mmCIF file of C-alpha atoms and ligand atoms in Angstrom:
data_model
loop_
_atom_site.group_PDB
_atom_site.id
_atom_site.type_symbol
_atom_site.label_atom_id
_atom_site.label_comp_id
_atom_site.label_asym_id
_atom_site.label_seq_id
_atom_site.Cartn_x
_atom_site.Cartn_y
_atom_site.Cartn_z
ATOM 1 C CA MET Q 24 0.000 0.000 0.000
ATOM 2 C CA ASN Q 25 1.368 3.417 -0.963
ATOM 3 C CA ILE Q 26 0.880 6.216 1.530
ATOM 4 C CA GLY Q 27 0.826 9.910 0.704
ATOM 5 C CA ILE Q 28 1.231 12.819 3.086
ATOM 6 C CA ILE Q 29 0.416 16.355 1.938
ATOM 7 C CA GLY Q 30 1.460 19.160 4.294
ATOM 8 C CA LEU Q 31 4.570 18.671 6.385
ATOM 9 C CA GLY Q 32 4.019 20.937 9.356
ATOM 10 C CA SER Q 33 3.882 19.635 12.898
ATOM 11 C CA ILE Q 34 1.374 16.850 12.280
ATOM 12 C CA GLY Q 35 2.456 15.827 8.765
ATOM 13 C CA GLN Q 36 6.049 15.419 9.952
ATOM 14 C CA MET Q 37 4.862 13.514 12.997
ATOM 15 C CA LEU Q 38 2.993 11.040 10.750
ATOM 16 C CA VAL Q 39 6.071 10.467 8.549
ATOM 17 C CA LYS Q 40 8.291 9.869 11.591
ATOM 18 C CA ALA Q 41 5.751 7.671 13.363
ATOM 19 C CA PHE Q 42 4.942 5.491 10.320
ATOM 20 C CA CYS Q 43 8.666 4.985 9.660
ATOM 21 C CA LYS Q 44 9.508 4.379 13.323
ATOM 22 C CA SER Q 45 6.687 1.863 13.812
ATOM 23 C CA GLY Q 46 7.531 0.015 10.600
ATOM 24 C CA ALA Q 47 3.925 0.454 9.408
ATOM 25 C CA ALA Q 48 5.224 2.006 6.219
ATOM 26 C CA ALA Q 49 8.551 1.354 4.553
ATOM 27 C CA PRO Q 50 9.951 4.780 3.518
ATOM 28 C CA GLU Q 51 9.859 3.708 -0.156
ATOM 29 C CA LYS Q 52 6.070 3.369 0.163
ATOM 30 C CA LEU Q 53 5.790 6.998 1.287
ATOM 31 C CA MET Q 54 5.391 10.016 -0.976
ATOM 32 C CA VAL Q 55 5.142 13.499 0.514
ATOM 33 C CA PHE Q 56 4.457 17.017 -0.697
ATOM 34 C CA ASN Q 57 4.696 20.348 1.089
ATOM 35 C CA ARG Q 58 4.135 23.885 -0.136
ATOM 36 C CA THR Q 59 7.712 24.777 0.817
ATOM 37 C CA GLN Q 60 9.947 22.015 -0.431
ATOM 38 C CA GLU Q 61 12.753 22.310 2.147
ATOM 39 C CA LYS Q 62 10.661 20.527 4.782
ATOM 40 C CA ALA Q 63 10.190 17.588 2.406
ATOM 41 C CA GLU Q 64 13.896 17.532 1.575
ATOM 42 C CA GLN Q 65 14.862 17.495 5.254
ATOM 43 C CA LEU Q 66 12.641 14.455 5.823
ATOM 44 C CA GLN Q 67 13.947 12.784 2.673
ATOM 45 C CA ALA Q 68 17.525 13.150 3.942
ATOM 46 C CA GLU Q 69 16.540 11.110 6.996
ATOM 47 C CA TYR Q 70 13.977 8.651 5.645
ATOM 48 C CA LYS Q 71 14.687 8.184 1.886
ATOM 49 C CA LEU Q 72 11.054 8.715 1.026
ATOM 50 C CA ALA Q 73 9.792 10.058 -2.318
ATOM 51 C CA ILE Q 74 8.875 13.709 -2.819
ATOM 52 C CA GLY Q 75 5.965 14.390 -5.145
ATOM 53 C CA LYS Q 76 6.345 17.290 -7.565
ATOM 54 C CA THR Q 77 2.748 18.257 -6.822
ATOM 55 C CA ALA Q 78 -0.097 17.282 -4.499
ATOM 56 C CA GLN Q 79 -1.699 15.701 -7.573
ATOM 57 C CA GLU Q 80 1.289 13.378 -8.017
ATOM 58 C CA VAL Q 81 0.953 12.279 -4.369
ATOM 59 C CA CYS Q 82 -2.749 11.467 -4.881
ATOM 60 C CA ASP Q 83 -2.061 9.570 -8.117
ATOM 61 C CA HIS Q 84 0.643 7.517 -6.414
ATOM 62 C CA SER Q 85 -1.144 6.692 -3.154
ATOM 63 C CA ASP Q 86 -3.791 4.272 -1.910
ATOM 64 C CA VAL Q 87 -4.291 6.458 1.145
ATOM 65 C CA VAL Q 88 -3.451 10.168 1.403
ATOM 66 C CA PHE Q 89 -3.228 12.038 4.706
ATOM 67 C CA VAL Q 90 -3.960 15.721 4.057
ATOM 68 C CA CYS Q 91 -2.243 17.664 6.838
ATOM 69 C CA THR Q 92 -2.783 21.288 5.901
ATOM 70 C CA LYS Q 93 -4.630 23.818 8.051
ATOM 71 C CA PRO Q 94 -8.433 23.444 8.180
ATOM 72 C CA LEU Q 95 -9.201 26.295 5.769
ATOM 73 C CA ASP Q 96 -6.621 25.064 3.232
ATOM 74 C CA ILE Q 97 -7.950 21.506 2.916
ATOM 75 C CA LEU Q 98 -11.128 21.811 0.845
ATOM 76 C CA PRO Q 99 -9.722 24.394 -1.626
ATOM 77 C CA LEU Q 100 -6.704 22.138 -2.137
ATOM 78 C CA LEU Q 101 -8.787 18.971 -2.640
ATOM 79 C CA ARG Q 102 -11.106 20.796 -5.082
ATOM 80 C CA GLU Q 103 -8.119 21.655 -7.279
ATOM 81 C CA LEU Q 104 -7.087 18.010 -7.562
ATOM 82 C CA THR Q 105 -8.398 15.136 -9.641
ATOM 83 C CA ILE Q 106 -8.293 12.425 -7.023
ATOM 84 C CA PRO Q 107 -8.475 8.841 -8.280
ATOM 85 C CA ALA Q 108 -11.660 7.125 -7.032
ATOM 86 C CA ARG Q 109 -9.572 4.315 -5.464
ATOM 87 C CA THR Q 110 -7.652 6.771 -3.244
ATOM 88 C CA HIS Q 111 -8.720 6.991 0.400
ATOM 89 C CA VAL Q 112 -8.488 10.644 1.496
ATOM 90 C CA VAL Q 113 -7.851 11.199 5.200
ATOM 91 C CA SER Q 114 -8.139 14.702 6.632
ATOM 92 C CA VAL Q 115 -6.566 15.551 9.970
ATOM 93 C CA ALA Q 116 -8.189 18.973 10.165
ATOM 94 C CA ALA Q 117 -10.205 20.100 13.146
ATOM 95 C CA GLY Q 118 -13.558 21.495 12.007
ATOM 96 C CA VAL Q 119 -13.735 19.709 8.624
ATOM 97 C CA SER Q 120 -16.459 17.032 8.575
ATOM 98 C CA ILE Q 121 -16.901 13.762 6.713
ATOM 99 C CA ALA Q 122 -19.739 15.418 4.749
ATOM 100 C CA ASP Q 123 -17.383 18.265 3.729
ATOM 101 C CA LEU Q 124 -14.841 15.721 2.511
ATOM 102 C CA GLU Q 125 -17.496 13.668 0.685
ATOM 103 C CA GLY Q 126 -18.343 16.881 -1.153
ATOM 104 C CA VAL Q 127 -14.874 17.053 -2.714
ATOM 105 C CA HIS Q 128 -13.993 13.389 -3.310
ATOM 106 C CA THR Q 129 -16.152 10.646 -4.792
ATOM 107 C CA GLY Q 130 -14.163 7.852 -3.123
ATOM 108 C CA ALA Q 131 -13.497 6.904 0.511
ATOM 109 C CA VAL Q 132 -12.878 9.668 3.050
ATOM 110 C CA SER Q 133 -12.031 9.659 6.745
ATOM 111 C CA LYS Q 134 -11.263 12.144 9.442
ATOM 112 C CA VAL Q 135 -8.496 11.583 11.990
ATOM 113 C CA ILE Q 136 -7.449 13.775 14.862
ATOM 114 C CA PRO Q 137 -3.902 12.613 15.578
ATOM 115 C CA THR Q 138 -1.663 13.703 18.429
ATOM 116 C CA VAL Q 139 1.978 14.741 18.515
ATOM 117 C CA THR Q 140 2.630 12.028 21.131
ATOM 118 C CA SER Q 141 2.319 9.441 18.362
ATOM 119 C CA GLN Q 142 5.866 10.376 17.369
ATOM 120 C CA GLU Q 143 6.609 8.207 20.420
ATOM 121 C CA LEU Q 144 3.980 5.689 19.246
ATOM 122 C CA ARG Q 145 1.746 6.715 22.141
ATOM 123 C CA GLY Q 146 -1.510 8.588 22.493
ATOM 124 C CA VAL Q 147 -4.984 8.303 21.010
ATOM 125 C CA SER Q 148 -5.930 8.869 17.351
ATOM 126 C CA LEU Q 149 -9.605 9.846 17.103
ATOM 127 C CA TYR Q 150 -11.259 8.802 13.872
ATOM 128 C CA ALA Q 151 -14.526 8.745 11.942
ATOM 129 C CA CYS Q 152 -14.970 7.133 8.512
ATOM 130 C CA SER Q 153 -17.442 7.558 5.678
ATOM 131 C CA GLN Q 154 -19.656 4.638 4.677
ATOM 132 C CA ARG Q 155 -17.695 4.466 1.433
ATOM 133 C CA LEU Q 156 -14.642 2.633 2.767
ATOM 134 C CA THR Q 157 -14.206 -0.912 1.549
ATOM 135 C CA PRO Q 158 -13.426 -3.478 4.287
ATOM 136 C CA GLU Q 159 -9.827 -3.573 2.980
ATOM 137 C CA GLN Q 160 -9.469 0.218 3.156
ATOM 138 C CA ARG Q 161 -10.838 0.201 6.700
ATOM 139 C CA GLU Q 162 -8.526 -2.597 7.783
ATOM 140 C CA HIS Q 163 -5.446 -0.936 6.281
ATOM 141 C CA PHE Q 164 -6.382 2.415 7.807
ATOM 142 C CA LEU Q 165 -6.828 0.876 11.279
ATOM 143 C CA THR Q 166 -3.546 -1.007 10.952
ATOM 144 C CA LEU Q 167 -1.794 2.292 10.249
ATOM 145 C CA LEU Q 168 -3.436 4.099 13.170
ATOM 146 C CA SER Q 169 -2.815 1.168 15.542
ATOM 147 C CA SER Q 170 0.855 1.106 14.628
ATOM 148 C CA ILE Q 171 1.370 4.626 15.976
ATOM 149 C CA SER Q 172 -1.371 5.055 18.600
ATOM 150 C CA VAL Q 173 -4.486 3.721 20.261
ATOM 151 C CA PRO Q 174 -7.229 4.364 17.665
ATOM 152 C CA GLN Q 175 -10.591 5.481 19.017
ATOM 153 C CA GLU Q 176 -13.585 5.620 16.701
ATOM 154 C CA ILE Q 177 -15.835 8.457 17.736
ATOM 155 C CA SER Q 178 -18.933 10.273 16.549
ATOM 156 C CA GLU Q 179 -18.452 13.637 14.926
ATOM 157 C CA GLN Q 180 -20.630 15.097 17.735
ATOM 158 C CA ALA Q 181 -18.139 13.962 20.396
ATOM 159 C CA ILE Q 182 -14.914 14.451 18.435
ATOM 160 C CA GLU Q 183 -14.460 18.105 19.392
ATOM 161 C CA THR Q 184 -14.475 17.580 23.153
ATOM 162 C CA ALA Q 185 -12.376 14.441 22.732
ATOM 163 C CA THR Q 186 -9.873 16.434 20.625
ATOM 164 C CA ILE Q 187 -9.114 18.553 23.675
ATOM 165 C CA LEU Q 188 -8.424 15.415 25.758
ATOM 166 C CA THR Q 189 -6.182 13.679 23.215
ATOM 167 C CA SER Q 190 -4.770 16.107 20.722
ATOM 168 C CA SER Q 191 -4.734 19.544 22.355
ATOM 169 C CA ALA Q 192 -3.828 17.920 25.679
ATOM 170 C CA PRO Q 193 -0.051 17.588 25.124
ATOM 171 C CA GLY Q 194 0.099 21.354 24.603
ATOM 172 C CA LEU Q 195 -2.342 22.060 27.422
ATOM 173 C CA ILE Q 196 -0.441 19.788 29.806
ATOM 174 C CA ALA Q 197 2.788 21.585 28.855
ATOM 175 C CA GLY Q 198 1.022 24.866 29.641
ATOM 176 C CA ILE Q 199 -0.131 23.570 33.027
ATOM 177 C CA LEU Q 200 3.364 22.313 33.854
ATOM 178 C CA GLU Q 201 4.951 25.636 32.872
ATOM 179 C CA SER Q 202 2.549 27.484 35.150
ATOM 180 C CA PHE Q 203 3.269 24.961 37.945
ATOM 181 C CA ALA Q 204 7.040 25.477 37.536
ATOM 182 C CA GLN Q 205 6.752 29.285 37.390
ATOM 183 C CA ALA Q 206 4.697 29.328 40.599
ATOM 184 C CA ALA Q 207 7.311 27.189 42.381
ATOM 185 C CA VAL Q 208 10.068 29.609 41.379
ATOM 186 C CA ARG Q 209 7.981 32.650 42.406
ATOM 187 C CA LYS Q 210 7.574 31.009 45.815
ATOM 188 C CA THR Q 211 11.174 29.847 46.167
ATOM 189 C CA PRO Q 212 13.563 31.710 43.834
ATOM 190 C CA GLU Q 213 16.425 29.491 44.958
ATOM 191 C CA LEU Q 214 14.901 26.792 42.685
ATOM 192 C CA SER Q 215 15.857 27.595 39.111
ATOM 193 C CA ILE Q 216 13.121 27.396 36.481
ATOM 194 C CA ASP Q 217 15.067 24.686 34.615
ATOM 195 C CA LEU Q 218 15.333 22.578 37.748
ATOM 196 C CA ALA Q 219 11.609 23.021 38.454
ATOM 197 C CA ARG Q 220 10.741 21.999 34.850
ATOM 198 C CA HIS Q 221 13.063 18.981 35.025
ATOM 199 C CA MET Q 222 11.477 17.825 38.298
ATOM 200 C CA LEU Q 223 8.006 18.084 36.783
ATOM 201 C CA VAL Q 224 8.890 16.176 33.608
ATOM 202 C CA GLU Q 225 10.386 13.302 35.607
ATOM 203 C CA THR Q 226 7.390 13.338 37.935
ATOM 204 C CA MET Q 227 4.933 13.351 35.044
ATOM 205 C CA LEU Q 228 6.642 10.389 33.372
ATOM 206 C CA GLY Q 229 6.583 8.432 36.625
ATOM 207 C CA THR Q 230 2.960 9.370 37.259
ATOM 208 C CA ALA Q 231 1.884 8.186 33.797
ATOM 209 C CA MET Q 232 3.760 4.899 34.254
ATOM 210 C CA LEU Q 233 2.205 4.261 37.671
ATOM 211 C CA LEU Q 234 -1.282 4.988 36.351
ATOM 212 C CA GLN Q 235 -0.802 2.708 33.391
ATOM 213 C CA LYS Q 236 1.270 -0.173 34.764
ATOM 214 C CA GLU Q 237 -0.712 -0.570 37.953
ATOM 215 C CA GLN Q 238 -3.989 0.325 36.277
ATOM 216 C CA LEU Q 239 -4.613 2.837 39.036
ATOM 217 C CA GLY Q 240 -7.616 5.149 38.884
ATOM 218 C CA PHE Q 241 -6.885 8.842 39.438
ATOM 219 C CA ASP Q 242 -8.674 8.624 42.802
ATOM 220 C CA GLN Q 243 -6.502 5.657 43.852
ATOM 221 C CA LEU Q 244 -3.318 7.516 42.988
ATOM 222 C CA ILE Q 245 -4.530 10.559 44.913
ATOM 223 C CA GLU Q 246 -5.196 8.319 47.920
ATOM 224 C CA ARG Q 247 -1.647 6.917 47.745
ATOM 225 C CA VAL Q 248 -0.074 10.350 47.670
ATOM 226 C CA ALA Q 249 -2.273 12.448 49.916
ATOM 227 C CA THR Q 250 -1.463 11.319 53.434
ATOM 228 C CA LYS Q 251 -4.507 11.878 55.659
ATOM 229 C CA GLY Q 252 -4.058 15.215 57.399
ATOM 230 C CA GLY Q 253 -0.904 15.825 55.340
ATOM 231 C CA ILE Q 254 0.436 18.380 52.890
ATOM 232 C CA THR Q 255 -0.955 17.217 49.518
ATOM 233 C CA GLU Q 256 -4.540 17.369 50.814
ATOM 234 C CA GLU Q 257 -4.165 21.137 51.158
ATOM 235 C CA GLY Q 258 -3.029 21.430 47.546
ATOM 236 C CA LEU Q 259 -5.911 19.239 46.333
ATOM 237 C CA ARG Q 260 -8.412 21.480 48.138
ATOM 238 C CA VAL Q 261 -7.067 24.467 46.210
ATOM 239 C CA LEU Q 262 -7.318 22.565 42.919
ATOM 240 C CA ASP Q 263 -10.904 21.472 43.664
ATOM 241 C CA LYS Q 264 -11.783 25.117 44.278
ATOM 242 C CA THR Q 265 -10.046 26.657 41.268
ATOM 243 C CA LEU Q 266 -9.788 24.112 38.433
ATOM 244 C CA PRO Q 267 -13.406 23.147 37.586
ATOM 245 C CA ALA Q 268 -14.353 26.681 36.499
ATOM 246 C CA GLY Q 269 -11.119 26.982 34.527
ATOM 247 C CA PHE Q 270 -11.691 23.707 32.690
ATOM 248 C CA ASP Q 271 -15.362 24.581 32.032
ATOM 249 C CA GLU Q 272 -14.179 27.824 30.437
ATOM 250 C CA LEU Q 273 -11.498 25.976 28.464
ATOM 251 C CA PHE Q 274 -14.113 23.606 26.946
ATOM 252 C CA ALA Q 275 -16.502 26.508 26.255
ATOM 253 C CA MET Q 276 -13.830 28.589 24.493
ATOM 254 C CA THR Q 277 -12.441 25.703 22.429
ATOM 255 C CA GLU Q 278 -16.020 24.768 21.421
ATOM 256 C CA SER Q 279 -16.586 28.366 20.233
ATOM 257 C CA LYS Q 280 -13.379 28.193 18.207
ATOM 258 C CA HIS Q 281 -14.490 24.903 16.623
ATOM 259 C CA ASP Q 282 -17.842 26.547 15.797
ATOM 260 C CA ARG Q 283 -16.175 29.574 14.173
ATOM 261 C CA LEU Q 284 -13.910 27.283 12.157
ATOM 262 C CA LYS Q 285 -16.880 25.178 10.972
ATOM 263 C CA GLN Q 286 -18.733 28.350 9.940
ATOM 264 C CA LEU Q 287 -15.747 29.461 7.851
ATOM 265 C CA VAL Q 288 -15.554 26.013 6.223
ATOM 266 C CA GLN Q 289 -19.296 26.219 5.412
ATOM 267 C CA GLN Q 290 -18.763 29.685 3.900
ATOM 268 C CA GLN Q 291 -16.079 28.158 1.662
ATOM 269 C CA ASN Q 292 -18.588 25.455 0.646
ATOM 270 C CA SER Q 293 -21.365 27.894 -0.159
ATOM 271 C CA ALA Q 294 -18.977 30.102 -2.178
ATOM 272 C CA GLN Q 295 -18.603 27.143 -4.590
HETATM 273 N N1 NAI B 173 -0.541 20.195 15.551
HETATM 274 C C1 NAI B 173 -1.313 19.270 16.110
HETATM 275 O O1 NAI B 173 -1.008 18.745 17.212
HETATM 276 C C2 NAI B 173 -2.558 18.799 15.432
HETATM 277 C C3 NAI B 173 -2.988 19.344 14.228
HETATM 278 N N2 NAI B 173 -4.111 18.848 13.625
HETATM 279 C C4 NAI B 173 -4.521 19.381 12.330
HETATM 280 O O2 NAI B 173 -3.422 19.225 11.441
HETATM 281 C C5 NAI B 173 -3.451 20.237 10.467
HETATM 282 C C6 NAI B 173 -2.084 20.848 10.345
HETATM 283 O O3 NAI B 173 -1.743 21.392 11.599
HETATM 284 P P1 NAI B 173 -0.209 21.690 11.937
HETATM 285 O O4 NAI B 173 0.647 20.579 11.433
HETATM 286 O O5 NAI B 173 -0.187 22.037 13.375
HETATM 287 O O6 NAI B 173 -0.006 23.013 11.037
HETATM 288 P P2 NAI B 173 1.333 23.561 10.350
HETATM 289 O O7 NAI B 173 1.037 24.978 10.027
HETATM 290 O O8 NAI B 173 2.508 23.221 11.214
HETATM 291 O O9 NAI B 173 1.444 22.719 9.004
HETATM 292 C C7 NAI B 173 0.717 22.954 7.836
HETATM 293 C C8 NAI B 173 1.620 22.582 6.670
HETATM 294 O O10 NAI B 173 0.844 22.526 5.479
HETATM 295 C C9 NAI B 173 1.622 23.075 4.428
HETATM 296 N N3 NAI B 173 0.703 23.489 3.356
HETATM 297 C C10 NAI B 173 -0.229 24.453 3.379
HETATM 298 N N4 NAI B 173 -0.913 24.492 2.218
HETATM 299 C C11 NAI B 173 -0.404 23.504 1.460
HETATM 300 C C12 NAI B 173 -0.688 23.023 0.166
HETATM 301 N N5 NAI B 173 -1.631 23.584 -0.589
HETATM 302 N N6 NAI B 173 0.008 21.967 -0.301
HETATM 303 C C13 NAI B 173 0.968 21.399 0.460
HETATM 304 N N7 NAI B 173 1.300 21.811 1.680
HETATM 305 C C14 NAI B 173 0.622 22.844 2.190
HETATM 306 C C15 NAI B 173 2.395 24.223 5.067
HETATM 307 O O11 NAI B 173 3.539 24.560 4.291
HETATM 308 C C16 NAI B 173 2.757 23.582 6.418
HETATM 309 O O12 NAI B 173 3.990 22.888 6.342
HETATM 310 C C17 NAI B 173 -4.536 21.224 10.882
HETATM 311 O O13 NAI B 173 -5.638 21.023 10.026
HETATM 312 C C18 NAI B 173 -4.868 20.857 12.313
HETATM 313 O O14 NAI B 173 -6.227 21.053 12.618
HETATM 314 C C19 NAI B 173 -4.851 17.829 14.164
HETATM 315 C C20 NAI B 173 -4.474 17.262 15.349
HETATM 316 C C21 NAI B 173 -3.305 17.694 16.067
HETATM 317 O O1 LIG B 174 -4.795 23.454 17.959
HETATM 318 C C1 LIG B 174 -5.266 22.979 16.907
HETATM 319 O O2 LIG B 174 -6.047 23.634 16.199
HETATM 320 C C2 LIG B 174 -4.905 21.580 16.517
HETATM 321 C C3 LIG B 174 -6.102 20.676 16.514
HETATM 322 C C4 LIG B 174 -5.954 19.851 17.759
HETATM 323 C C5 LIG B 174 -4.593 20.066 18.187
HETATM 324 N N1 LIG B 174 -4.024 20.984 17.477
#
């Protein structure tokens, strides 16, 4: 199976690296295209993959094409192309629906929300597929996603909230950790910011391993750490007081952004 990747920003590059690292795709089965060619050449130097001269060449060459451009660039790009009916088009764009994709390609289409953590072959890939996939296309697609992540099929109604938990989360967690480290240094300037960040990264890795290897629930881990009448309990009380409103606002604001994006995509559709 030949795999195409169009758009080599953060997520397109991640897919190339993850497919090569996992062995799901031999580099010679990969063809990529990016608007600025240097990014493709840098990847080629490392992975010996093929660079398409155009996005059209990538579509002609591939059984499945991952389109990794920004949401408002996807439909205009796909409309310019003559995509072979056998080619399975996979969009990674937030805010672009299966129906939008079915409007620009007569063959199989899917939507995936990947995560940067899949460069380490970890994390959840959210996906939804059109009815048009053949059983073979579906099987191949799931094999690819499983090789780099835990695939989770999800309705398009739930995908936006789930995106925050799986795909935005690495960035949000980094933001939380930065704020945590900065607060520690404000409190105790003797701790350098680099030392505070290093402590948190090590702690986060250990926390994730404990949760996963021992199959602990969050409440069980809290119980192990927070000695009755001890220090951590005080911190948890502060979090219980301050975080719920913050997370409610985070989901409300990201939902509004999804809505604005979908409106812009619909305006592109009605301008056709
Ligand atoms: N960054 C992330 O963690 C995630 C991003 N996504 C989705 O992935 C898509 C890309 O996001 P990023 O990689 O973060 O953006 P980015 O801005 O880093 O990458 C976009 C790439 O597309 C290229 N490009 C634009 N128009 C093109 C065209 N016509 N032909 C070929 N290449 C073209 C640009 O040169 C750039 O390299 C977005 O639709 C986003 O919603 C989805 C899940 C996670
Ligand atoms: O922030 C974004 O728009 C993309 C989609 C999910 C993660 N990154």
